[in-house]
Amino acid sequence: MDARRNLLNALMMGIFSLAAVIAVVPLFAVLGYVLKNGLTSLNWAFFTELPGMMGVGGGMANAIIGTLIVVLLASLIGIPIGILAAIYLSEYDRSSWFSTLVRFTSDVLTGIPSIIVGIVVYAAIVVRTKHFSAFSGGVALAIIMIPSVIRATEEMLKLVPHTIREAGDALGIPKWRIILNIVLPTAAKGILTGALLAVARISGETAPLLFTALGNLYYAHSLNEPIATLPLNIYFYAISPYDQWHKQAWAAALVLVFIVIVLNVVARLAFRSRLRKN
Amino acid sequence: MKKKKPRASWGDRILRSASGLTAVLVVGIMIWMGWEMFISSRQSLHQFGWAFLGGRVWDPVHRIFGALPFIYGTLVTSLVALVIAGPIGLGVAIFLSEMAPATVRSVVGFLVELLAAIPSVVLGLWGIFVLAPFLGKVVEPWLGKRLGFIPLFHGAPVGVDLLNGGLILAIMILPTIASISREVMTAVPTVQREAALALGATKWEMIRIGVLSYAKSGIIGSVILGLGRALGETMAVTMVIGNMPNISPSLFSTAYSMAAVIANEFTEATYGLYLSALMEIGLILFAITLLLNIFARLLVWSVARGPKGGHLV
């Protein structure tokens, strides 16, 4: 009887360990191919030139800059809104029905498909302004990043000991200064981690940009013009019939994955040093 | 808190209302999204009514629009993903929360999070140029030879099909299921485990009795969140599913998904009704994912946010 129980135990432990091994296989399979195909296709022109006509030559300089612009724009909109909402939830209203609703809505918003955000922003901004634009792309990405910024920031603010706020109170410091000058700086590294992870997430988003940023073969000269981004280019190049563009899609994938992983690692390092300090 | 000096209270009022406003904005965004899509799909809602859901024909040239092929493709790929990623994700979660020593846990945990961080368009690229040839030349001929008598594995192997879409989705939702299940299991009180061990349970019995039964609703929630993610995933599926509005029982058949048809045809929709029909597909997708997410979040919240004390078995 006990032998059977032990056997079953060993079997289940084996299965769970195997699951962990299987789970990391696709990661290495994908990263391996991105590295292999990306490195052979990557060259200096990729970073400095505009796309070539009909799949011949050229690079993605405009898309690299475009990604930076759109992501920066989204961050400028999304991060302050996310942090402010988190301040409200953590400092002003911890447990009313309204804050529960906001928290819940924010969590649910994370699960809404990003392409839905894309068509809503299309209907709201692109249709009304009558043109695709970098600006509308930034708004779409901002909406996607807000919930994760809220969640991360709120959790960090909750970790700030209550005694710190009380100490500020005892000194007669007004509440808004306690929040801005004491609570936020204390949680700064954790908030930065959350913000960086949110930036990493939107850097790779494609679907919300299809009908907003649209893509562009040239440089965009204002936020009111369509703009090229790396994820959009990977998509367009991958489904194009040109071999040369397929190669460039791999190169772009390598650059994008590199950016995303660096953001992830930096975010985690920032968090770790915060823990060590405490 | 008592009233402060007037200048200070101005600062307070500004910060309080600014932050409160952004909180209202979050709820507002959600309502606004639903409203905007409802308005944009009015024409199609009016023209086709409920028949839109059951219509098998999608013919923009003759102004006939039915959503069934897309609903079918979305459901089948998501189910394939769930069947594969559900058990594996749960296994990973158990491994991480109950078995692995700290160093292994942080490494494997990081790798799984990294998998979640890979942009879906990159997975799609890999799906087209690596997975599709592999499926079409190796896996599907093999499956067809052995299991071809089942309609599921019948037909000519091409590699760009429902199976490829399902596999890519499985890769994408695995981290979701694994990390949320793990979060839920970590929230299970340690006394649950100690009690089971004290009664002489083996580790597996401890997990089954002490952890899984306690975390059940949260685990189901994590799987539903994974499903929600699979239903709405766009780029990777669009790139590997073949984009043909077929309804075929075979996993080797090309198909189309709701998100994919929006991605492909939205900028090509040349007249109002066409655009409106695409918007309605978006509305359906929005409604399904919204309901699934509300349900799943309630389940996860019930375990992870408010442990109501251990109920011992």
Short mmCIF file of C-alpha atoms in Angstrom, two decimals, chain A:
data_model
loop_
_atom_site.label_atom_id
_atom_site.label_comp_id
_atom_site.label_asym_id
_atom_site.label_seq_id
_atom_site.Cartn_x
_atom_site.Cartn_y
_atom_site.Cartn_z
CA MET A 1 0.00 0.00 0.00
CA ASP A 2 2.69 2.47 1.02
CA ALA A 3 4.81 1.38 -1.91
CA ARG A 4 2.00 2.31 -4.24
CA ARG A 5 1.58 5.70 -2.62
CA ASN A 6 5.28 6.39 -2.86
CA LEU A 7 5.34 5.29 -6.47
CA LEU A 8 2.45 7.60 -7.30
CA ASN A 9 4.22 10.38 -5.45
CA ALA A 10 7.43 9.87 -7.43
CA LEU A 11 5.45 9.72 -10.67
CA MET A 12 3.63 12.99 -10.00
CA MET A 13 6.84 14.75 -8.96
CA GLY A 14 8.39 13.54 -12.20
CA ILE A 15 5.45 14.87 -14.22
CA PHE A 16 5.61 18.32 -12.61
CA SER A 17 9.36 18.59 -13.18
CA LEU A 18 8.85 17.50 -16.78
CA ALA A 19 6.21 20.22 -17.20
CA ALA A 20 8.76 22.81 -16.08
CA VAL A 21 11.25 21.50 -18.62
CA ILE A 22 8.67 21.48 -21.44
CA ALA A 23 7.65 25.04 -20.57
CA VAL A 24 11.11 26.48 -21.20
CA VAL A 25 11.66 24.57 -24.48
CA PRO A 26 9.65 27.02 -26.64
CA LEU A 27 11.50 29.94 -25.08
CA PHE A 28 14.86 28.58 -26.18
CA ALA A 29 13.49 27.40 -29.52
CA VAL A 30 12.18 30.88 -30.32
CA LEU A 31 15.15 32.78 -28.93
CA GLY A 32 17.56 30.42 -30.67
CA TYR A 33 16.03 31.00 -34.11
CA VAL A 34 15.70 34.74 -33.55
CA LEU A 35 19.36 34.88 -32.63
CA LYS A 36 20.52 32.65 -35.49
CA ASN A 37 18.42 34.20 -38.27
CA GLY A 38 18.64 37.68 -36.83
CA LEU A 39 22.42 37.80 -36.55
CA THR A 40 22.97 36.64 -40.13
CA SER A 41 20.58 39.33 -41.43
CA LEU A 42 21.64 42.19 -39.22
CA ASN A 43 24.00 44.76 -40.71
CA TRP A 44 24.89 48.39 -40.35
CA ALA A 45 22.43 49.50 -43.04
CA PHE A 46 19.61 48.04 -40.96
CA PHE A 47 20.15 50.76 -38.37
CA THR A 48 20.87 53.66 -40.71
CA GLU A 49 18.84 53.28 -43.92
CA LEU A 50 15.21 53.57 -44.92
CA PRO A 51 13.40 50.52 -46.31
CA GLY A 52 14.38 49.59 -49.88
CA MET A 53 11.77 49.43 -52.62
CA MET A 54 10.19 46.04 -53.44
CA GLY A 55 12.20 44.23 -50.86
CA VAL A 56 15.65 45.21 -52.09
CA GLY A 57 18.27 46.42 -49.64
CA GLY A 58 17.64 49.15 -47.15
CA GLY A 59 17.08 49.10 -43.40
CA MET A 60 14.66 50.06 -40.69
CA ALA A 61 16.09 53.27 -39.27
CA ASN A 62 12.67 54.92 -39.41
CA ALA A 63 10.98 52.03 -37.59
CA ILE A 64 13.57 52.00 -34.81
CA ILE A 65 13.09 55.71 -34.21
CA GLY A 66 9.33 55.28 -34.67
CA THR A 67 9.17 52.62 -31.95
CA LEU A 68 11.04 54.91 -29.58
CA ILE A 69 8.72 57.84 -30.34
CA VAL A 70 5.46 55.91 -29.99
CA VAL A 71 6.57 54.10 -26.84
CA LEU A 72 7.85 57.35 -25.32
CA LEU A 73 4.57 59.08 -26.13
CA ALA A 74 2.56 56.21 -24.62
CA SER A 75 4.75 56.29 -21.50
CA LEU A 76 4.32 60.06 -21.11
CA ILE A 77 0.55 59.57 -21.14
CA GLY A 78 0.20 56.19 -19.45
CA ILE A 79 2.73 56.26 -16.60
CA PRO A 80 1.57 59.51 -14.91
CA ILE A 81 -2.09 58.46 -15.20
CA GLY A 82 -1.29 55.02 -13.82
CA ILE A 83 0.74 56.39 -10.90
CA LEU A 84 -1.90 59.00 -10.05
CA ALA A 85 -4.68 56.41 -10.07
CA ALA A 86 -2.56 54.18 -7.83
CA ILE A 87 -1.99 57.11 -5.44
CA TYR A 88 -5.73 57.55 -5.24
CA LEU A 89 -6.28 53.85 -4.53
CA SER A 90 -3.51 53.57 -1.96
CA GLU A 91 -3.49 56.98 -0.22
CA TYR A 92 -6.97 58.45 -0.49
CA ASP A 93 -9.46 55.65 -0.83
CA ARG A 94 -8.35 52.18 0.14
CA SER A 95 -11.57 50.30 0.61
CA SER A 96 -14.71 52.04 -0.63
CA TRP A 97 -16.90 50.40 -3.28
CA PHE A 98 -15.53 52.88 -5.79
CA SER A 99 -11.89 51.96 -5.26
CA THR A 100 -12.81 48.28 -5.45
CA LEU A 101 -14.55 49.00 -8.75
CA VAL A 102 -11.51 50.85 -10.09
CA ARG A 103 -9.15 48.09 -9.00
CA PHE A 104 -11.38 45.45 -10.54
CA THR A 105 -11.90 47.36 -13.78
CA SER A 106 -8.18 47.87 -14.08
CA ASP A 107 -7.55 44.13 -13.66
CA VAL A 108 -10.24 43.28 -16.20
CA LEU A 109 -8.86 45.88 -18.62
CA THR A 110 -5.61 43.86 -18.70
CA GLY A 111 -7.53 41.01 -20.30
CA ILE A 112 -9.22 42.99 -23.07
CA PRO A 113 -7.61 42.06 -26.41
CA SER A 114 -5.20 44.73 -27.58
CA ILE A 115 -6.73 44.79 -31.06
CA ILE A 116 -9.98 45.99 -29.48
CA VAL A 117 -8.10 48.96 -28.07
CA GLY A 118 -6.80 49.54 -31.58
CA ILE A 119 -10.21 49.70 -33.25
CA VAL A 120 -11.70 51.83 -30.48
CA VAL A 121 -8.89 54.37 -30.77
CA TYR A 122 -9.34 54.22 -34.54
CA ALA A 123 -13.03 55.04 -34.20
CA ALA A 124 -12.39 57.76 -31.63
CA ILE A 125 -9.29 59.51 -32.96
CA VAL A 126 -8.38 58.37 -36.48
CA VAL A 127 -11.92 58.73 -37.85
CA ARG A 128 -12.38 62.14 -36.22
CA THR A 129 -9.01 63.59 -37.20
CA LYS A 130 -9.34 61.86 -40.62
CA HIS A 131 -5.79 60.53 -40.65
CA PHE A 132 -3.66 57.77 -39.12
CA SER A 133 -1.08 59.15 -36.74
CA ALA A 134 1.74 58.43 -34.34
CA PHE A 135 -0.33 60.24 -31.73
CA SER A 136 -3.27 57.80 -31.97
CA GLY A 137 -0.80 54.90 -31.75
CA GLY A 138 0.65 56.37 -28.57
CA VAL A 139 -2.82 56.75 -27.05
CA ALA A 140 -3.68 53.11 -27.85
CA LEU A 141 -0.47 51.86 -26.22
CA ALA A 142 -1.03 54.15 -23.22
CA ILE A 143 -4.43 52.58 -22.59
CA ILE A 144 -2.80 49.16 -22.66
CA MET A 145 -0.08 50.08 -20.17
CA ILE A 146 -2.21 51.96 -17.62
CA PRO A 147 -3.59 48.87 -15.78
CA SER A 148 -0.17 47.32 -15.24
CA VAL A 149 1.28 50.61 -13.98
CA ILE A 150 -1.63 50.99 -11.56
CA ARG A 151 -1.27 47.48 -10.21
CA ALA A 152 2.50 47.63 -9.75
CA THR A 153 2.46 51.14 -8.23
CA GLU A 154 -0.35 50.38 -5.83
CA GLU A 155 1.40 47.30 -4.55
CA MET A 156 4.60 49.26 -4.01
CA LEU A 157 2.80 52.10 -2.22
CA LYS A 158 1.16 49.58 0.08
CA LEU A 159 4.59 48.29 1.08
CA VAL A 160 5.60 51.72 2.40
CA PRO A 161 5.30 51.45 6.19
CA HIS A 162 2.46 53.41 7.72
CA THR A 163 4.76 54.83 10.37
CA ILE A 164 6.49 56.94 7.71
CA ARG A 165 3.21 58.64 6.83
CA GLU A 166 2.42 59.13 10.51
CA ALA A 167 5.84 60.63 11.15
CA GLY A 168 5.15 63.14 8.39
CA ASP A 169 1.75 63.88 9.86
CA ALA A 170 3.24 64.44 13.31
CA LEU A 171 5.58 67.04 11.84
CA GLY A 172 2.58 68.88 10.42
CA ILE A 173 3.49 68.23 6.79
CA PRO A 174 0.43 68.46 4.53
CA LYS A 175 -0.77 65.18 3.12
CA TRP A 176 0.06 65.95 -0.50
CA ARG A 177 3.65 66.68 0.43
CA ILE A 178 3.85 63.49 2.47
CA ILE A 179 2.68 61.58 -0.60
CA LEU A 180 4.85 63.34 -3.15
CA ASN A 181 8.00 63.92 -1.08
CA ILE A 182 8.05 60.95 1.27
CA VAL A 183 5.85 58.05 0.17
CA LEU A 184 6.56 58.15 -3.58
CA PRO A 185 10.37 58.44 -3.25
CA THR A 186 10.35 55.54 -0.77
CA ALA A 187 8.54 53.36 -3.31
CA ALA A 188 10.34 54.84 -6.32
CA LYS A 189 12.42 51.84 -7.31
CA GLY A 190 9.48 49.47 -7.17
CA ILE A 191 7.37 51.85 -9.21
CA LEU A 192 10.19 52.16 -11.73
CA THR A 193 10.27 48.37 -12.03
CA GLY A 194 6.54 48.27 -12.74
CA ALA A 195 6.80 51.09 -15.25
CA LEU A 196 9.71 49.46 -17.08
CA LEU A 197 7.84 46.15 -17.32
CA ALA A 198 4.85 48.00 -18.74
CA VAL A 199 7.11 49.75 -21.26
CA ALA A 200 8.61 46.37 -22.20
CA ARG A 201 5.14 45.00 -22.77
CA ILE A 202 3.95 47.76 -25.07
CA SER A 203 7.23 47.87 -27.00
CA GLY A 204 6.26 44.62 -28.68
CA GLU A 205 2.58 45.41 -29.26
CA THR A 206 1.51 45.27 -32.88
CA ALA A 207 -2.26 44.84 -33.08
CA PRO A 208 -3.24 48.22 -31.55
CA LEU A 209 -0.93 50.00 -33.99
CA LEU A 210 -2.35 48.48 -37.19
CA PHE A 211 -5.15 51.01 -37.49
CA THR A 212 -3.54 53.89 -35.60
CA ALA A 213 0.18 54.28 -36.32
CA LEU A 214 -0.36 52.33 -39.58
CA GLY A 215 3.29 52.21 -40.63
CA ASN A 216 5.34 54.36 -42.94
CA LEU A 217 8.16 53.76 -45.44
CA TYR A 218 9.75 57.07 -44.55
CA TYR A 219 10.47 59.13 -41.46
CA ALA A 220 7.43 60.69 -39.81
CA HIS A 221 7.94 64.42 -39.40
CA SER A 222 5.18 65.04 -36.90
CA LEU A 223 2.97 63.13 -34.50
CA ASN A 224 0.08 63.71 -36.90
CA GLU A 225 1.58 61.46 -39.56
CA PRO A 226 1.55 57.68 -39.81
CA ILE A 227 4.71 56.23 -38.32
CA ALA A 228 6.68 53.00 -38.76
CA THR A 229 7.44 50.81 -35.74
CA LEU A 230 9.48 47.62 -35.41
CA PRO A 231 6.56 45.31 -34.50
CA LEU A 232 4.49 46.57 -37.43
CA ASN A 233 7.43 46.08 -39.76
CA ILE A 234 8.04 42.53 -38.55
CA TYR A 235 4.44 41.73 -39.41
CA PHE A 236 4.40 43.40 -42.84
CA TYR A 237 7.80 42.01 -43.79
CA ALA A 238 7.00 38.49 -42.60
CA ILE A 239 3.87 38.21 -44.74
CA SER A 240 5.52 39.87 -47.76
CA PRO A 241 6.70 37.69 -50.67
CA TYR A 242 10.31 38.96 -50.59
CA ASP A 243 13.14 36.87 -49.18
CA GLN A 244 15.16 39.94 -48.36
CA TRP A 245 12.29 41.31 -46.29
CA HIS A 246 11.92 38.00 -44.46
CA LYS A 247 15.56 38.34 -43.48
CA GLN A 248 14.98 41.87 -42.30
CA ALA A 249 11.97 40.71 -40.30
CA TRP A 250 14.28 38.36 -38.40
CA ALA A 251 16.77 41.17 -37.87
CA ALA A 252 13.97 43.40 -36.57
CA ALA A 253 12.76 40.58 -34.31
CA LEU A 254 16.26 40.28 -32.86
CA VAL A 255 16.45 44.01 -32.15
CA LEU A 256 12.94 44.03 -30.63
CA VAL A 257 13.53 40.96 -28.46
CA PHE A 258 16.83 42.47 -27.34
CA ILE A 259 15.08 45.69 -26.28
CA VAL A 260 12.32 43.79 -24.46
CA ILE A 261 14.70 41.48 -22.61
CA VAL A 262 17.02 44.33 -21.59
CA LEU A 263 14.02 46.24 -20.20
CA ASN A 264 12.91 43.15 -18.29
CA VAL A 265 16.35 42.50 -16.82
CA VAL A 266 16.94 46.16 -15.89
CA ALA A 267 13.51 46.28 -14.25
CA ARG A 268 14.31 43.23 -12.17
CA LEU A 269 17.73 44.48 -11.16
CA ALA A 270 16.21 47.76 -9.99
CA PHE A 271 13.75 45.80 -7.89
CA ARG A 272 16.40 43.56 -6.43
CA SER A 273 18.59 46.44 -5.28
CA ARG A 274 15.49 47.95 -3.67
CA LEU A 275 14.96 44.78 -1.66
CA ARG A 276 18.57 44.64 -0.59
CA LYS A 277 18.46 48.21 0.63
CA ASN A 278 15.49 47.62 2.92
#
